[in-house]
Amino acid sequence: MLATVKLKELLDGKGFDEISEVYANNLPKELEENTDKTIVLLTESNPSIEMSGNNTFFGKTERVEIQIFYKADIDYDIEAFEVELLRFLTSEHYSIIDMREHSIDPDTLQLTAVFFVALDKII
């Protein structure tokens, strides 16, 4: 299963109240300008093979970029939500490998956040 699909299922299963919808790999065209929902987009980011030996490999690191597009009318504490999200991911054995600064989408004026996570697997 693709790393993005696996993470989508994990986030959907957790049921964060702050997240309206989670998408893996691409965002539907009709949602690109939406500002009424908090949307999470998951995309693959630089996977790699690990634990090489005897002309083969025995591990894989799956990396996923998590982009959060916050709804325009925020009615919850973003920092508290992000801490809860990151703690949940680490409890599911993901490593937080990078966090980018919050920014404003120039087209929709939505606040956005970007995180990169990794999951090491033995194959």
C-alpha positions as a LaTeX table, in Angstrom:
\begin{tabular}{lrrr}
\hline
Residue & $x$ (\AA) & $y$ (\AA) & $z$ (\AA) \\
\hline
Met1 & 0.00 & 0.00 & 0.00 \\
Leu2 & 1.29 & 3.47 & $-0.80$ \\
Ala3 & 2.58 & 5.42 & 2.19 \\
Thr4 & 0.14 & 8.26 & 1.47 \\
Val5 & $-2.87$ & 5.94 & 1.39 \\
Lys6 & $-1.75$ & 4.21 & 4.58 \\
Leu7 & $-1.38$ & 7.56 & 6.39 \\
Lys8 & $-4.76$ & 8.75 & 5.06 \\
Glu9 & $-6.43$ & 5.65 & 6.50 \\
Leu10 & $-4.65$ & 6.23 & 9.81 \\
Leu11 & $-5.78$ & 9.88 & 10.03 \\
Asp12 & $-9.33$ & 9.05 & 8.91 \\
Gly13 & $-9.48$ & 6.30 & 11.54 \\
Lys14 & $-8.35$ & 8.66 & 14.30 \\
Gly15 & $-11.12$ & 11.11 & 13.39 \\
Phe16 & $-9.62$ & 14.50 & 14.24 \\
Asp17 & $-12.53$ & 16.94 & 14.67 \\
Glu18 & $-10.37$ & 19.77 & 13.29 \\
Ile19 & $-9.83$ & 18.03 & 9.93 \\
Ser20 & $-12.70$ & 18.17 & 7.45 \\
Glu21 & $-11.15$ & 15.96 & 4.76 \\
Val22 & $-7.89$ & 14.10 & 4.05 \\
Tyr23 & $-6.65$ & 13.42 & 0.52 \\
Ala24 & $-3.80$ & 11.21 & $-0.66$ \\
Asn25 & $-1.65$ & 12.20 & $-3.64$ \\
Asn26 & $-3.81$ & 14.92 & $-5.17$ \\
Leu27 & $-6.49$ & 17.44 & $-4.29$ \\
Pro28 & $-9.75$ & 17.39 & $-6.28$ \\
Lys29 & $-10.01$ & 20.41 & $-8.58$ \\
Glu30 & $-13.25$ & 21.58 & $-6.97$ \\
Leu31 & $-11.53$ & 21.93 & $-3.57$ \\
Glu32 & $-8.53$ & 23.98 & $-4.71$ \\
Glu33 & $-10.23$ & 27.28 & $-3.86$ \\
Asn34 & $-12.28$ & 26.01 & $-0.89$ \\
Thr35 & $-11.85$ & 28.02 & 2.33 \\
Asp36 & $-14.77$ & 26.53 & 4.33 \\
Lys37 & $-12.97$ & 23.32 & 5.32 \\
Thr38 & $-9.65$ & 22.34 & 6.86 \\
Ile39 & $-8.15$ & 20.02 & 4.28 \\
Val40 & $-5.08$ & 17.79 & 4.59 \\
Leu41 & $-3.13$ & 16.75 & 1.50 \\
Leu42 & $-0.63$ & 13.88 & 1.76 \\
Thr43 & 2.06 & 13.46 & $-0.89$ \\
Glu44 & 5.05 & 11.13 & $-1.12$ \\
Ser45 & 8.40 & 12.72 & $-0.36$ \\
Asn46 & 11.78 & 11.12 & $-1.07$ \\
Pro47 & 11.36 & 7.43 & $-0.10$ \\
Ser48 & 14.56 & 5.42 & 0.25 \\
Ile49 & 15.80 & 1.89 & 0.68 \\
Glu50 & 17.80 & 1.02 & 3.78 \\
Met51 & 19.75 & $-1.79$ & 5.42 \\
Ser52 & 21.70 & $-2.95$ & 2.37 \\
Gly53 & 23.67 & $-6.18$ & 2.39 \\
Asn54 & 24.38 & $-9.25$ & 0.27 \\
Asn55 & 23.43 & $-7.35$ & $-2.90$ \\
Thr56 & 19.91 & $-6.55$ & $-1.69$ \\
Phe57 & 18.12 & $-4.36$ & 0.85 \\
Phe58 & 16.00 & $-5.16$ & 3.88 \\
Gly59 & 14.40 & $-1.87$ & 4.81 \\
Lys60 & 12.52 & 1.06 & 3.38 \\
Thr61 & 11.90 & 4.54 & 4.71 \\
Glu62 & 8.59 & 6.00 & 3.60 \\
Arg63 & 8.41 & 9.78 & 3.77 \\
Val64 & 5.22 & 11.80 & 3.46 \\
Glu65 & 4.62 & 15.53 & 3.19 \\
Ile66 & 1.56 & 16.65 & 5.16 \\
Gln67 & 0.06 & 19.92 & 3.93 \\
Ile68 & $-2.71$ & 21.44 & 6.01 \\
Phe69 & $-4.95$ & 24.12 & 4.51 \\
Tyr70 & $-6.84$ & 25.64 & 7.44 \\
Lys71 & $-10.36$ & 26.90 & 6.93 \\
Ala72 & $-10.72$ & 30.67 & 6.82 \\
Asp73 & $-12.87$ & 30.88 & 9.95 \\
Ile74 & $-10.71$ & 29.04 & 12.52 \\
Asp75 & $-12.65$ & 28.09 & 15.65 \\
Tyr76 & $-10.00$ & 26.02 & 17.47 \\
Asp77 & $-6.45$ & 26.38 & 18.77 \\
Ile78 & $-4.17$ & 25.55 & 15.83 \\
Glu79 & $-1.11$ & 24.97 & 18.01 \\
Ala80 & $-2.98$ & 22.54 & 20.29 \\
Phe81 & $-4.29$ & 20.67 & 17.23 \\
Glu82 & $-0.84$ & 20.42 & 15.64 \\
Val83 & 0.72 & 19.15 & 18.86 \\
Glu84 & $-2.03$ & 16.52 & 19.15 \\
Leu85 & $-1.50$ & 15.50 & 15.50 \\
Leu86 & 2.28 & 15.21 & 15.86 \\
Arg87 & 1.99 & 13.26 & 19.11 \\
Phe88 & $-0.47$ & 10.89 & 17.45 \\
Leu89 & 1.90 & 10.33 & 14.53 \\
Thr90 & 4.86 & 9.63 & 16.82 \\
Ser91 & 2.69 & 7.18 & 18.80 \\
Glu92 & 2.13 & 5.38 & 15.49 \\
His93 & 5.93 & 5.13 & 14.98 \\
Tyr94 & 6.32 & 8.03 & 12.55 \\
Ser95 & 9.30 & 10.34 & 12.95 \\
Ile96 & 8.77 & 14.07 & 12.46 \\
Ile97 & 11.64 & 14.96 & 10.13 \\
Asp98 & 10.80 & 18.56 & 9.26 \\
Met99 & 8.34 & 21.30 & 10.16 \\
Arg100 & 7.95 & 24.37 & 7.99 \\
Glu101 & 6.77 & 27.78 & 9.09 \\
His102 & 3.10 & 28.63 & 8.72 \\
Ser103 & 2.34 & 30.65 & 5.62 \\
Ile104 & $-0.59$ & 32.32 & 3.93 \\
Asp105 & $-1.81$ & 30.96 & 0.60 \\
Pro106 & $-1.69$ & 34.00 & $-1.72$ \\
Asp107 & $-4.77$ & 32.90 & $-3.69$ \\
Thr108 & $-7.18$ & 31.93 & $-0.90$ \\
Leu109 & $-5.55$ & 33.77 & 2.06 \\
Gln110 & $-5.75$ & 30.53 & 4.07 \\
Leu111 & $-3.20$ & 29.73 & 6.75 \\
Thr112 & $-1.18$ & 26.66 & 5.78 \\
Ala113 & 1.19 & 24.32 & 7.60 \\
Val114 & 3.62 & 21.72 & 6.24 \\
Phe115 & 5.16 & 18.75 & 8.05 \\
Phe116 & 7.35 & 15.94 & 6.78 \\
Val117 & 7.13 & 12.54 & 8.47 \\
Ala118 & 8.93 & 9.25 & 7.95 \\
Leu119 & 8.13 & 5.63 & 8.75 \\
Asp120 & 10.91 & 3.02 & 8.75 \\
Lys121 & 9.92 & $-0.46$ & 7.65 \\
Ile122 & 11.77 & $-3.75$ & 7.63 \\
Ile123 & 10.88 & $-5.63$ & 4.47 \\
\hline
\end{tabular}
